[in-house]
Amino acid sequence: MNCSIPFRALGRMSIAAAVAMCLSAAGAQAFADSPKVDKAALDKSFETLKKFDWGGKDDDLRPIRDAIVASHDDSAMAKDLETRLVAVIKSDAPRAAKDFSLRALRTIGTAQSVPAIAELLSDKDLSHMARYALERNTAPEAAKALREALGKSSGAQKIGLLSSIGDRRDTGAIEAVAACLADTDAKIAAAAVAALGDIGNSDAAKTLTDFAPKAPAALKMAITDARLSCAEHLLADGKKDDAKAIYQSLSGEDQPKHVRAGAKLGMVKVAASK
């Protein structure tokens, strides 16, 4: 952005006023640069999307992408786009069309689209993209949908759901994730450990600490890494004492050299934090 305010004018306004003027200019420029929405082209693009398959002309879907960008400050347009994208994923459209729609819903999805997306969490072909769409959806319904799907899933789908729950740092899912620690599938148990490390609050840390003594040997190092991750999150969240307790418990001679080094570095960070 090139904000050109004459030097002599600065003497007649506060710095705050000057900054506000620059921001206003930036906003106006951003609006001017936004793609213009051609309704006829958008309607045609949605008709194309309903039959879109791999190998199709991606440019034919550009009007939809442009409309999504333009809808950033237009809630009515965003809602209409979400409704139309949901209709595609609920239809018998090709997988590629639903894949595109789920990617788009990751950007503009709200609670409105959660039920339709949640139905795809068990779909062998689209579960990954459904999770992808829900991970960044800030509606509480999205978090709930991922939690509920966790109890109904298995194998790779369960591992993916644990990853998404950890990515969201969903503190409400700790109990459900903890239940997966005892899964007979070692990969699922490891994914649950990682998810607790990503959630990283005091309850997640305690769950890992309580599980550590009875955990299989193959999970010991993953649990240590997850506890260190919890400590980092706790310190970042201002929970210095909780973070310090974890670092101290991992700084003893019974720990591998690299773990002790990480714990000691963490202690330095705790001491340096305000």
GROMACS .gro file of C-alpha atoms in nm:
model
  274
    1MET     CA    1   0.000   0.000   0.000
    2ASN     CA    2   0.128   0.349  -0.087
    3CYS     CA    3  -0.025   0.588   0.165
    4SER     CA    4   0.069   0.939   0.053
    5ILE     CA    5  -0.014   1.202   0.312
    6PRO     CA    6   0.164   1.534   0.246
    7PHE     CA    7   0.434   1.596   0.506
    8ARG     CA    8   0.297   1.937   0.602
    9ALA     CA    9  -0.045   1.782   0.659
   10LEU     CA   10   0.098   1.558   0.931
   11GLY     CA   11   0.157   1.865   1.141
   12ARG     CA   12  -0.215   1.934   1.149
   13MET     CA   13  -0.330   1.582   1.251
   14SER     CA   14  -0.248   1.326   1.516
   15ILE     CA   15  -0.052   1.013   1.432
   16ALA     CA   16  -0.365   0.811   1.507
   17ALA     CA   17  -0.562   1.015   1.254
   18ALA     CA   18  -0.292   0.967   0.994
   19VAL     CA   19  -0.288   0.592   1.052
   20ALA     CA   20  -0.668   0.582   1.029
   21MET     CA   21  -0.652   0.763   0.696
   22CYS     CA   22  -0.399   0.511   0.564
   23LEU     CA   23  -0.611   0.217   0.679
   24SER     CA   24  -0.917   0.368   0.518
   25ALA     CA   25  -0.726   0.406   0.194
   26ALA     CA   26  -0.607   0.046   0.221
   27GLY     CA   27  -0.965  -0.076   0.272
   28ALA     CA   28  -1.087   0.120  -0.026
   29GLN     CA   29  -0.808  -0.024  -0.241
   30ALA     CA   30  -0.883  -0.379  -0.125
   31PHE     CA   31  -1.251  -0.329  -0.218
   32ALA     CA   32  -1.149  -0.192  -0.555
   33ASP     CA   33  -0.927  -0.496  -0.615
   34SER     CA   34  -1.196  -0.750  -0.521
   35PRO     CA   35  -1.330  -0.956  -0.810
   36LYS     CA   36  -1.660  -0.832  -0.948
   37VAL     CA   37  -1.940  -1.086  -0.932
   38ASP     CA   38  -2.118  -1.158  -1.259
   39LYS     CA   39  -2.441  -1.331  -1.154
   40ALA     CA   40  -2.495  -1.498  -1.491
   41ALA     CA   41  -2.138  -1.629  -1.494
   42LEU     CA   42  -2.176  -1.748  -1.133
   43ASP     CA   43  -2.497  -1.935  -1.213
   44LYS     CA   44  -2.331  -2.098  -1.514
   45SER     CA   45  -2.031  -2.194  -1.300
   46PHE     CA   46  -2.255  -2.368  -1.046
   47GLU     CA   47  -2.426  -2.560  -1.326
   48THR     CA   48  -2.080  -2.670  -1.440
   49LEU     CA   49  -1.985  -2.766  -1.085
   50LYS     CA   50  -2.280  -3.005  -1.055
   51LYS     CA   51  -2.122  -3.219  -1.328
   52PHE     CA   52  -1.757  -3.131  -1.272
   53ASP     CA   53  -1.514  -3.421  -1.270
   54TRP     CA   54  -1.140  -3.473  -1.268
   55GLY     CA   55  -0.990  -3.345  -1.592
   56GLY     CA   56  -1.252  -3.073  -1.632
   57LYS     CA   57  -1.158  -2.711  -1.701
   58ASP     CA   58  -1.073  -2.562  -1.364
   59ASP     CA   59  -1.116  -2.210  -1.501
   60ASP     CA   60  -1.487  -2.283  -1.546
   61LEU     CA   61  -1.514  -2.269  -1.166
   62ARG     CA   62  -1.333  -1.938  -1.131
   63PRO     CA   63  -1.657  -1.734  -1.095
   64ILE     CA   64  -1.732  -1.933  -0.778
   65ARG     CA   65  -1.387  -1.864  -0.639
   66ASP     CA   66  -1.420  -1.496  -0.724
   67ALA     CA   67  -1.761  -1.481  -0.557
   68ILE     CA   68  -1.618  -1.637  -0.240
   69VAL     CA   69  -1.352  -1.367  -0.226
   70ALA     CA   70  -1.609  -1.095  -0.293
   71SER     CA   71  -1.840  -1.232  -0.023
   72HIS     CA   72  -1.589  -1.157   0.252
   73ASP     CA   73  -1.781  -0.843   0.348
   74ASP     CA   74  -2.120  -0.950   0.215
   75SER     CA   75  -2.293  -1.190   0.456
   76ALA     CA   76  -2.596  -1.236   0.231
   77MET     CA   77  -2.378  -1.342  -0.061
   78ALA     CA   78  -2.173  -1.573   0.164
   79LYS     CA   79  -2.488  -1.741   0.293
   80ASP     CA   80  -2.619  -1.792  -0.060
   81LEU     CA   81  -2.288  -1.943  -0.171
   82GLU     CA   82  -2.282  -2.174   0.130
   83THR     CA   83  -2.635  -2.291   0.054
   84ARG     CA   84  -2.546  -2.368  -0.306
   85LEU     CA   85  -2.226  -2.551  -0.212
   86VAL     CA   86  -2.413  -2.762   0.044
   87ALA     CA   87  -2.663  -2.856  -0.226
   88VAL     CA   88  -2.375  -2.990  -0.435
   89ILE     CA   89  -2.230  -3.210  -0.160
   90LYS     CA   90  -2.577  -3.346  -0.082
   91SER     CA   91  -2.642  -3.431  -0.448
   92ASP     CA   92  -2.518  -3.714  -0.669
   93ALA     CA   93  -2.251  -3.486  -0.817
   94PRO     CA   94  -1.912  -3.642  -0.902
   95ARG     CA   95  -1.652  -3.675  -0.629
   96ALA     CA   96  -1.443  -3.396  -0.782
   97ALA     CA   97  -1.738  -3.156  -0.754
   98LYS     CA   98  -1.788  -3.242  -0.389
   99ASP     CA   99  -1.415  -3.214  -0.326
  100PHE     CA  100  -1.418  -2.861  -0.470
  101SER     CA  101  -1.726  -2.769  -0.266
  102LEU     CA  102  -1.575  -2.893   0.060
  103ARG     CA  103  -1.259  -2.691  -0.005
  104ALA     CA  104  -1.475  -2.385  -0.061
  105LEU     CA  105  -1.675  -2.452   0.255
  106ARG     CA  106  -1.352  -2.458   0.454
  107THR     CA  107  -1.337  -2.086   0.371
  108ILE     CA  108  -1.700  -1.977   0.412
  109GLY     CA  109  -1.857  -2.262   0.607
  110THR     CA  110  -2.070  -2.182   0.913
  111ALA     CA  111  -2.300  -2.385   1.137
  112GLN     CA  112  -2.540  -2.397   0.841
  113SER     CA  113  -2.321  -2.640   0.646
  114VAL     CA  114  -2.206  -2.861   0.935
  115PRO     CA  115  -2.484  -3.127   0.917
  116ALA     CA  116  -2.425  -3.194   0.547
  117ILE     CA  117  -2.048  -3.206   0.589
  118ALA     CA  118  -2.076  -3.429   0.897
  119GLU     CA  119  -2.259  -3.692   0.691
  120LEU     CA  120  -1.944  -3.728   0.481
  121LEU     CA  121  -1.708  -3.790   0.773
  122SER     CA  122  -1.768  -4.164   0.733
  123ASP     CA  123  -1.741  -4.160   0.353
  124LYS     CA  124  -1.432  -4.357   0.247
  125ASP     CA  125  -1.359  -4.117  -0.039
  126LEU     CA  126  -1.459  -3.782   0.110
  127SER     CA  127  -1.394  -3.815   0.483
  128HIS     CA  128  -1.057  -3.642   0.452
  129MET     CA  129  -1.203  -3.340   0.273
  130ALA     CA  130  -1.500  -3.329   0.513
  131ARG     CA  131  -1.257  -3.305   0.805
  132TYR     CA  132  -1.064  -3.043   0.614
  133ALA     CA  133  -1.382  -2.837   0.579
  134LEU     CA  134  -1.467  -2.862   0.950
  135GLU     CA  135  -1.121  -2.798   1.095
  136ARG     CA  136  -1.141  -2.423   1.039
  137ASN     CA  137  -1.515  -2.387   1.095
  138THR     CA  138  -1.543  -2.189   1.418
  139ALA     CA  139  -1.902  -2.297   1.491
  140PRO     CA  140  -1.937  -2.513   1.804
  141GLU     CA  141  -2.143  -2.751   1.590
  142ALA     CA  142  -1.830  -2.831   1.386
  143ALA     CA  143  -1.636  -2.938   1.693
  144LYS     CA  144  -1.931  -3.146   1.812
  145ALA     CA  145  -1.959  -3.319   1.474
  146LEU     CA  146  -1.594  -3.425   1.484
  147ARG     CA  147  -1.630  -3.556   1.841
  148GLU     CA  148  -1.943  -3.756   1.759
  149ALA     CA  149  -1.784  -3.906   1.448
  150LEU     CA  150  -1.483  -4.018   1.652
  151GLY     CA  151  -1.689  -4.272   1.844
  152LYS     CA  152  -1.832  -4.419   1.525
  153SER     CA  153  -1.510  -4.448   1.327
  154SER     CA  154  -1.217  -4.685   1.301
  155GLY     CA  155  -0.884  -4.722   1.126
  156ALA     CA  156  -0.756  -4.439   0.911
  157GLN     CA  157  -1.075  -4.236   0.953
  158LYS     CA  158  -1.039  -4.236   1.332
  159ILE     CA  159  -0.674  -4.136   1.303
  160GLY     CA  160  -0.775  -3.847   1.078
  161LEU     CA  161  -1.047  -3.734   1.316
  162LEU     CA  162  -0.802  -3.734   1.607
  163SER     CA  163  -0.568  -3.520   1.399
  164SER     CA  164  -0.846  -3.269   1.322
  165ILE     CA  165  -0.957  -3.254   1.687
  166GLY     CA  166  -0.600  -3.185   1.791
  167ASP     CA  167  -0.565  -2.923   1.520
  168ARG     CA  168  -0.871  -2.743   1.658
  169ARG     CA  169  -0.732  -2.773   2.013
  170ASP     CA  170  -1.080  -2.887   2.114
  171THR     CA  171  -1.069  -2.898   2.494
  172GLY     CA  172  -1.420  -3.043   2.499
  173ALA     CA  173  -1.296  -3.358   2.327
  174ILE     CA  174  -1.034  -3.461   2.585
  175GLU     CA  175  -1.245  -3.740   2.736
  176ALA     CA  176  -1.327  -3.885   2.394
  177VAL     CA  177  -0.964  -3.865   2.285
  178ALA     CA  178  -0.844  -4.020   2.612
  179ALA     CA  179  -1.068  -4.320   2.547
  180CYS     CA  180  -0.865  -4.386   2.233
  181LEU     CA  181  -0.539  -4.421   2.427
  182ALA     CA  182  -0.627  -4.783   2.506
  183ASP     CA  183  -0.718  -4.871   2.148
  184THR     CA  184  -0.572  -5.202   2.032
  185ASP     CA  185  -0.464  -5.032   1.709
  186ALA     CA  186  -0.126  -4.882   1.798
  187LYS     CA  187  -0.159  -4.615   1.530
  188ILE     CA  188  -0.487  -4.491   1.680
  189ALA     CA  189  -0.338  -4.483   2.029
  190ALA     CA  190  -0.041  -4.284   1.897
  191ALA     CA  191  -0.277  -4.043   1.719
  192ALA     CA  192  -0.465  -3.991   2.046
  193VAL     CA  193  -0.139  -3.911   2.225
  194ALA     CA  194  -0.049  -3.657   1.956
  195ALA     CA  195  -0.396  -3.501   1.970
  196LEU     CA  196  -0.369  -3.448   2.346
  197GLY     CA  197  -0.032  -3.283   2.292
  198ASP     CA  198  -0.187  -3.052   2.033
  199ILE     CA  199  -0.481  -2.963   2.259
  200GLY     CA  200  -0.221  -2.883   2.519
  201ASN     CA  201  -0.420  -2.752   2.815
  202SER     CA  202  -0.382  -2.859   3.178
  203ASP     CA  203  -0.641  -3.138   3.149
  204ALA     CA  204  -0.473  -3.281   2.840
  205ALA     CA  205  -0.136  -3.268   3.015
  206LYS     CA  206  -0.275  -3.446   3.321
  207THR     CA  207  -0.431  -3.715   3.103
  208LEU     CA  208  -0.093  -3.783   2.942
  209THR     CA  209   0.087  -3.779   3.277
  210ASP     CA  210  -0.160  -4.028   3.427
  211PHE     CA  211  -0.138  -4.255   3.123
  212ALA     CA  212   0.243  -4.255   3.095
  213PRO     CA  213   0.320  -4.517   3.367
  214LYS     CA  214   0.087  -4.777   3.216
  215ALA     CA  215   0.146  -4.697   2.849
  216PRO     CA  216   0.305  -4.954   2.616
  217ALA     CA  217   0.679  -4.909   2.568
  218ALA     CA  218   0.623  -4.817   2.204
  219LEU     CA  219   0.425  -4.509   2.310
  220LYS     CA  220   0.661  -4.380   2.581
  221MET     CA  221   0.857  -4.140   2.363
  222ALA     CA  222   0.543  -4.015   2.186
  223ILE     CA  223   0.393  -3.936   2.526
  224THR     CA  224   0.705  -3.748   2.629
  225ASP     CA  225   0.694  -3.543   2.309
  226ALA     CA  226   0.323  -3.471   2.364
  227ARG     CA  227   0.388  -3.361   2.723
  228LEU     CA  228   0.657  -3.122   2.600
  229SER     CA  229   0.408  -2.990   2.346
  230CYS     CA  230   0.158  -2.936   2.630
  231ALA     CA  231   0.420  -2.745   2.825
  232GLU     CA  232   0.481  -2.515   2.528
  233HIS     CA  233   0.109  -2.448   2.489
  234LEU     CA  234   0.067  -2.388   2.862
  235LEU     CA  235   0.354  -2.142   2.871
  236ALA     CA  236   0.214  -1.960   2.568
  237ASP     CA  237  -0.125  -1.950   2.743
  238GLY     CA  238   0.029  -1.794   3.054
  239LYS     CA  239   0.014  -2.111   3.268
  240LYS     CA  240   0.375  -2.083   3.384
  241ASP     CA  241   0.346  -2.307   3.690
  242ASP     CA  242   0.182  -2.589   3.495
  243ALA     CA  243   0.445  -2.564   3.221
  244LYS     CA  244   0.726  -2.557   3.477
  245ALA     CA  245   0.596  -2.871   3.648
  246ILE     CA  246   0.609  -3.065   3.320
  247TYR     CA  247   0.958  -2.942   3.235
  248GLN     CA  248   1.084  -3.032   3.581
  249SER     CA  249   0.939  -3.383   3.560
  250LEU     CA  250   1.123  -3.438   3.231
  251SER     CA  251   1.461  -3.295   3.331
  252GLY     CA  252   1.583  -3.588   3.545
  253GLU     CA  253   1.867  -3.825   3.466
  254ASP     CA  254   1.617  -4.099   3.388
  255GLN     CA  255   1.522  -3.914   3.071
  256PRO     CA  256   1.706  -3.937   2.736
  257LYS     CA  257   1.964  -3.667   2.676
  258HIS     CA  258   1.760  -3.483   2.412
  259VAL     CA  259   1.453  -3.481   2.638
  260ARG     CA  260   1.653  -3.335   2.927
  261ALA     CA  261   1.790  -3.070   2.692
  262GLY     CA  262   1.440  -2.977   2.576
  263ALA     CA  263   1.310  -2.965   2.931
  264LYS     CA  264   1.597  -2.747   3.049
  265LEU     CA  265   1.544  -2.510   2.757
  266GLY     CA  266   1.179  -2.495   2.857
  267MET     CA  267   1.277  -2.405   3.213
  268VAL     CA  268   1.484  -2.118   3.075
  269LYS     CA  269   1.181  -1.998   2.878
  270VAL     CA  270   0.965  -2.016   3.191
  271ALA     CA  271   1.220  -1.815   3.388
  272ALA     CA  272   1.245  -1.555   3.111
  273SER     CA  273   0.869  -1.516   3.070
  274LYS     CA  274   0.699  -1.225   3.241
   0.00000   0.00000   0.00000
